[in-house]
Amino acid sequence: MDRVNSIPVVVLSGFLGSGKTTVLNHLLGNRGGTRIGVVVNDFGSIEVDAMSVAGQVGDSMVSLGGGCLCCAVDGSELDAYLEKLADPVHRIDVIVIEASGLAEPQEMVRMLVANENPAVRYGGMVQIVDAAEFDATRARHPETDRHLAVADLVVLNKTDRVDAAERAGIEGALAALCAPGIPVVGADHGRIDPELLFDRRPWTETRGQLSFEDLLAQAHDHDHDRDGEGEHDGDHADHAHTAYESTEFVSEQALSPRRFIDFLDRRPAGLYRIKGFVYFGVPGHEERYEVHAVGRFLRFAPQPWGRGEPRLTQLVLIGAGTDGPALLRELEACREAEPRHARPESMWGVLRYVHRPAEIDREPDPEHADAEPEHDAEPEPEHDAEPDLDPESEEF
């Protein structure tokens, strides 16, 4: 991740017992060289002792104690923690918030969207669902349906505890409860590929320096020796990626912004993540546009080209059950031979997903009024699964 970019903030939400902490522990244990800043309501069963020895706790991890993130007054408490983690001295690549099991995800997303710290940006909300307790959870907590409606990606955890027919029924119910096209990723023991949520840096071997990965590896080796058969959950944690396919697309020719947005509108539910850079070459918009999608969450971020950097599009698409060659054909159809002749308004669909928190309270530019990408406009569900945000809200 380029350090000139803002840090994505990913929210892990879900009711008590759904497996949020298990998912977080898996992400921490399989992060490679990625530096993850963590915000939790309480440490719970997160492997704090190992992290303390590894030097991962302290300024790179904060806790809100018994408080609920969504209850922080005006979001100021959360803003302070994010500002602390975003300090360049920590070199954090991504921030993960494990929300309280009783938190209101919509309010949390509002706080993150309204955050005016240019060093951080909202990176999507992941709702963890307990497959074994799905019906019981909905009965005890009717607000479950509302939480699912604002998710960008759903992780159906504990799939090993239900049979195929029950899982199919749950997935059908989720398809009806979630916004159109929201992907559902199956998992057991919280094992999902970290690449679905953030870029994972290569792990540089640091044996003897007590890195977090070293400590986990030692613990797993110990459990393997103790149990004989190596049935510890962590033994196969690094194999989660085998369930996903990765498709790469590179084009030296500019892409049509309208055709590319159409492609994103129609992307299949099995396409969990898209990352990379896009070159549109439209007059007035010749920058490279970083694209980041987690589930149905979508964000573009314009950036200057590096000196001598070739103008091209580079994308990585990660999913399950997707047709790689078909995706490549669709992307090839997005190529634009004469981007210099394109009208500026052709970028409006892209600009809708460029977040400029510092401009939220300013008067919109009349010339681009329809293109305002601010979150105070109601996002179209098929583009972006963020909750409806009222432009008159005091949070803005």
XYZ file of C-alpha atoms in Angstrom, residues 60-383:
324
model
C -0.992 0.343 17.450
C -3.941 -1.022 19.402
C -6.528 0.784 21.478
C -9.566 -0.278 23.443
C -12.769 1.510 24.312
C -13.177 -0.587 27.446
C -16.810 -1.315 28.164
C -18.145 1.438 25.928
C -19.879 0.950 22.622
C -18.310 2.660 19.614
C -21.649 3.802 18.277
C -22.320 5.580 21.574
C -19.252 7.820 21.445
C -20.456 11.425 21.641
C -20.383 12.904 18.129
C -17.841 10.275 17.220
C -15.132 12.368 18.870
C -13.765 9.486 20.934
C -13.469 7.226 17.903
C -11.974 10.089 15.889
C -9.283 10.512 18.530
C -8.359 6.840 18.383
C -8.233 6.866 14.598
C -6.037 9.947 14.654
C -3.697 8.183 17.068
C -3.446 5.075 14.906
C -3.052 7.097 11.704
C 0.064 8.844 13.012
C 2.765 8.130 10.389
C 5.126 6.967 13.130
C 3.116 3.726 13.409
C 3.220 3.005 9.662
C -0.242 1.405 9.867
C -1.550 -0.064 6.590
C -5.151 -0.793 7.593
C -7.328 -0.253 10.660
C -9.838 -2.898 11.730
C -12.615 -2.016 14.156
C -14.207 -4.919 16.007
C -17.572 -3.489 16.957
C -19.467 -4.405 20.085
C -21.915 -7.250 19.563
C -24.690 -4.780 20.363
C -23.366 -1.895 18.275
C -25.440 -0.172 15.606
C -23.402 -0.574 12.404
C -25.273 2.184 10.599
C -24.306 4.743 13.231
C -20.711 3.572 13.160
C -20.576 3.936 9.394
C -22.018 7.434 9.720
C -19.213 8.400 12.104
C -16.537 7.025 9.798
C -18.011 8.690 6.724
C -18.261 12.014 8.563
C -14.690 11.766 9.844
C -12.703 14.639 8.326
C -9.255 13.234 9.048
C -7.653 12.978 5.565
C -5.348 10.217 6.834
C -8.181 7.683 7.126
C -11.093 6.605 4.973
C -14.020 4.247 5.419
C -13.159 0.879 3.884
C -16.396 -1.078 4.180
C -18.444 -2.995 6.740
C -18.238 -6.768 7.119
C -21.121 -8.439 8.954
C -20.289 -11.755 10.636
C -23.205 -14.204 10.819
C -23.331 -17.372 12.943
C -24.730 -20.069 10.646
C -25.512 -22.404 13.551
C -27.532 -19.741 15.394
C -28.945 -17.761 12.483
C -32.656 -18.271 13.194
C -32.219 -17.978 16.964
C -30.226 -14.754 16.586
C -32.909 -13.187 14.388
C -35.561 -14.193 16.925
C -33.637 -12.682 19.865
C -32.384 -9.665 17.956
C -34.850 -8.518 15.267
C -32.459 -5.673 14.437
C -30.295 -8.304 12.726
C -32.235 -7.689 9.525
C -31.436 -3.966 9.660
C -27.737 -4.664 10.238
C -27.563 -7.015 7.275
C -29.167 -4.380 5.078
C -26.177 -2.035 5.494
C -23.408 -4.636 5.141
C -20.960 -4.507 2.248
C -19.811 -8.098 2.701
C -21.321 -10.908 4.770
C -19.210 -13.697 6.285
C -21.350 -16.738 7.025
C -19.258 -18.227 9.808
C -19.433 -21.705 11.398
C -20.577 -23.326 8.149
C -19.030 -26.555 9.418
C -21.868 -26.749 11.954
C -24.743 -26.849 9.472
C -25.571 -29.269 6.673
C -25.790 -28.309 3.012
C -29.573 -27.889 2.988
C -29.573 -25.646 6.071
C -26.736 -23.560 4.655
C -28.592 -23.120 1.368
C -31.653 -21.943 3.285
C -29.612 -19.406 5.254
C -27.952 -18.111 2.093
C -31.389 -17.696 0.522
C -32.584 -15.709 3.543
C -29.450 -13.538 3.435
C -30.013 -12.805 -0.256
C -33.451 -11.442 0.643
C -32.270 -9.456 3.684
C -29.141 -7.874 2.197
C -28.967 -5.181 -0.459
C -28.958 -6.522 -4.029
C -25.714 -8.212 -5.006
C -24.129 -8.292 -1.538
C -21.637 -11.183 -1.499
C -21.811 -13.901 1.147
C -18.518 -15.646 1.976
C -18.703 -18.975 3.762
C -16.175 -19.685 6.516
C -15.465 -22.014 9.388
C -13.493 -20.952 12.463
C -13.416 -17.415 11.027
C -10.970 -18.334 8.282
C -11.298 -15.853 5.432
C -8.600 -14.640 3.111
C -7.247 -11.302 4.415
C -6.873 -10.218 0.776
C -10.658 -9.905 0.656
C -10.387 -6.934 3.006
C -6.936 -5.405 2.567
C -3.647 -5.688 0.689
C -1.320 -8.088 2.425
C 2.348 -7.182 2.422
C 4.977 -9.917 2.002
C 6.183 -11.390 5.272
C 9.902 -10.865 5.806
C 11.342 -13.724 7.839
C 12.137 -12.486 11.353
C 12.841 -15.634 13.334
C 14.420 -14.773 16.664
C 12.826 -11.302 16.773
C 9.479 -12.404 18.263
C 7.255 -11.183 15.448
C 3.551 -11.869 15.873
C 3.708 -14.488 13.101
C 6.629 -16.208 14.851
C 4.700 -16.441 18.104
C 1.630 -17.855 16.398
C 3.738 -20.333 14.450
C 5.403 -21.470 17.672
C 2.021 -21.867 19.358
C 0.651 -23.850 16.416
C 3.743 -26.069 16.354
C 3.306 -26.708 20.064
C -0.357 -27.630 19.634
C 0.534 -29.921 16.747
C 3.091 -31.743 18.871
C 0.684 -31.946 21.782
C -2.348 -33.160 19.812
C -0.509 -35.463 17.488
C -2.878 -35.059 14.570
C -2.549 -31.263 14.316
C -6.253 -30.505 14.607
C -5.667 -27.013 15.992
C -7.735 -24.392 14.218
C -4.671 -22.424 13.243
C -2.950 -25.279 11.411
C -4.920 -24.714 8.241
C -5.639 -21.029 8.653
C -3.244 -20.130 5.880
C -5.168 -22.236 3.373
C -8.250 -20.014 3.271
C -7.097 -18.515 -0.015
C -7.605 -21.824 -1.817
C -11.344 -21.097 -2.024
C -10.837 -17.963 -4.110
C -9.663 -17.132 -7.603
C -7.675 -14.062 -8.604
C -7.966 -12.416 -12.027
C -5.559 -9.703 -13.171
C -6.243 -7.109 -15.846
C -3.759 -4.650 -17.356
C -4.485 -2.142 -20.108
C -2.246 0.497 -21.621
C -5.352 1.943 -23.238
C -7.604 4.190 -21.165
C -10.941 2.887 -19.909
C -14.300 4.498 -20.550
C -15.582 5.699 -17.151
C -19.186 4.995 -18.099
C -18.520 1.482 -19.347
C -16.348 0.734 -16.324
C -19.086 1.888 -13.922
C -21.540 -0.300 -15.864
C -19.151 -3.214 -15.358
C -19.040 -2.524 -11.612
C -22.839 -2.282 -11.491
C -23.120 -5.736 -13.033
C -20.309 -7.458 -11.150
C -21.363 -10.871 -9.825
C -21.965 -11.490 -6.137
C -19.053 -13.927 -6.112
C -16.624 -11.111 -6.943
C -15.656 -10.157 -3.402
C -12.904 -7.624 -3.947
C -11.504 -5.339 -6.626
C -8.328 -3.331 -6.135
C -5.874 -1.449 -8.294
C -5.617 1.693 -10.412
C -7.602 2.918 -13.386
C -6.569 5.348 -16.104
C -9.478 7.194 -17.710
C -7.589 9.990 -19.472
C -10.649 12.231 -19.647
C -9.707 15.938 -19.967
C -9.445 17.400 -16.481
C -9.260 13.926 -14.946
C -5.952 12.566 -16.186
C -4.887 11.335 -12.712
C -4.764 7.668 -11.891
C -7.802 6.541 -9.896
C -7.263 4.005 -7.158
C -10.282 1.704 -6.967
C -11.158 -0.200 -3.805
C -14.186 -2.471 -3.555
C -15.085 -4.794 -0.689
C -18.302 -6.589 -1.485
C -20.615 -3.904 -2.824
C -18.695 -1.075 -1.161
C -16.944 1.037 -3.777
C -14.506 3.908 -3.538
C -12.289 5.784 -5.999
C -9.336 7.956 -4.964
C -7.583 10.175 -7.556
C -3.805 10.344 -7.209
C -0.989 11.957 -9.184
C 1.147 9.781 -11.410
C 4.707 9.213 -10.343
C 7.504 10.734 -12.395
C 7.926 8.599 -15.505
C 5.137 6.240 -14.424
C 3.343 4.712 -17.450
C -0.331 5.585 -17.849
C -2.147 2.287 -17.594
C -4.864 0.396 -15.739
C -3.908 -2.392 -13.344
C -6.648 -4.337 -11.564
C -6.851 -7.432 -9.394
C -10.252 -9.110 -8.980
C -10.709 -11.687 -6.203
C -13.743 -13.928 -5.968
C -15.195 -17.413 -5.811
C -17.068 -19.159 -8.593
C -16.300 -16.320 -10.989
C -15.507 -16.713 -14.685
C -12.071 -15.109 -15.068
C -12.003 -15.065 -18.900
C -15.508 -13.561 -18.990
C -14.477 -10.821 -16.549
C -11.458 -10.027 -18.714
C -13.640 -9.802 -21.824
C -15.956 -7.362 -20.051
C -13.029 -5.225 -18.944
C -11.512 -5.259 -22.417
C -14.827 -3.930 -23.699
C -14.361 -0.938 -21.359
C -11.315 0.300 -23.301
C -11.591 3.754 -24.852
C -9.550 4.582 -27.940
C -10.038 8.371 -27.796
C -10.387 9.446 -24.138
C -9.347 13.011 -25.045
C -12.642 13.436 -26.888
C -14.737 12.375 -23.884
C -16.862 15.020 -22.191
C -16.119 15.826 -18.509
C -19.584 14.687 -17.447
C -18.663 11.145 -18.449
C -16.734 11.049 -15.150
C -19.745 11.798 -12.998
C -20.395 8.134 -12.195
C -16.810 7.764 -10.956
C -16.747 11.039 -9.030
C -19.805 9.925 -7.083
C -17.503 7.524 -5.257
C -14.632 9.896 -4.550
C -14.872 10.816 -0.882
C -13.870 14.386 0.029
C -14.686 14.809 3.739
C -13.239 18.331 3.854
C -15.833 19.448 1.312
C -18.904 18.055 3.031
C -19.994 21.392 4.444
C -19.216 23.416 1.335
C -21.638 24.534 -1.311
C -21.597 22.146 -4.285
C -20.098 23.262 -7.547
C -23.135 24.012 -9.773
C -21.319 22.697 -12.813
C -20.915 19.299 -11.160
C -23.910 19.302 -8.866
C -25.163 15.976 -10.167
C -21.720 14.482 -9.867
C -21.179 15.229 -6.195
C -19.711 12.031 -4.746
C -20.474 12.970 -1.189
C -22.111 10.472 1.136
C -24.828 12.954 2.034
C -26.419 12.058 -1.274
C -28.315 8.785 -1.204
C -26.002 6.137 -2.682
C -27.480 3.773 -5.195
C -27.666 0.303 -3.616
C -26.224 -1.468 -6.605
C -23.088 0.671 -6.421
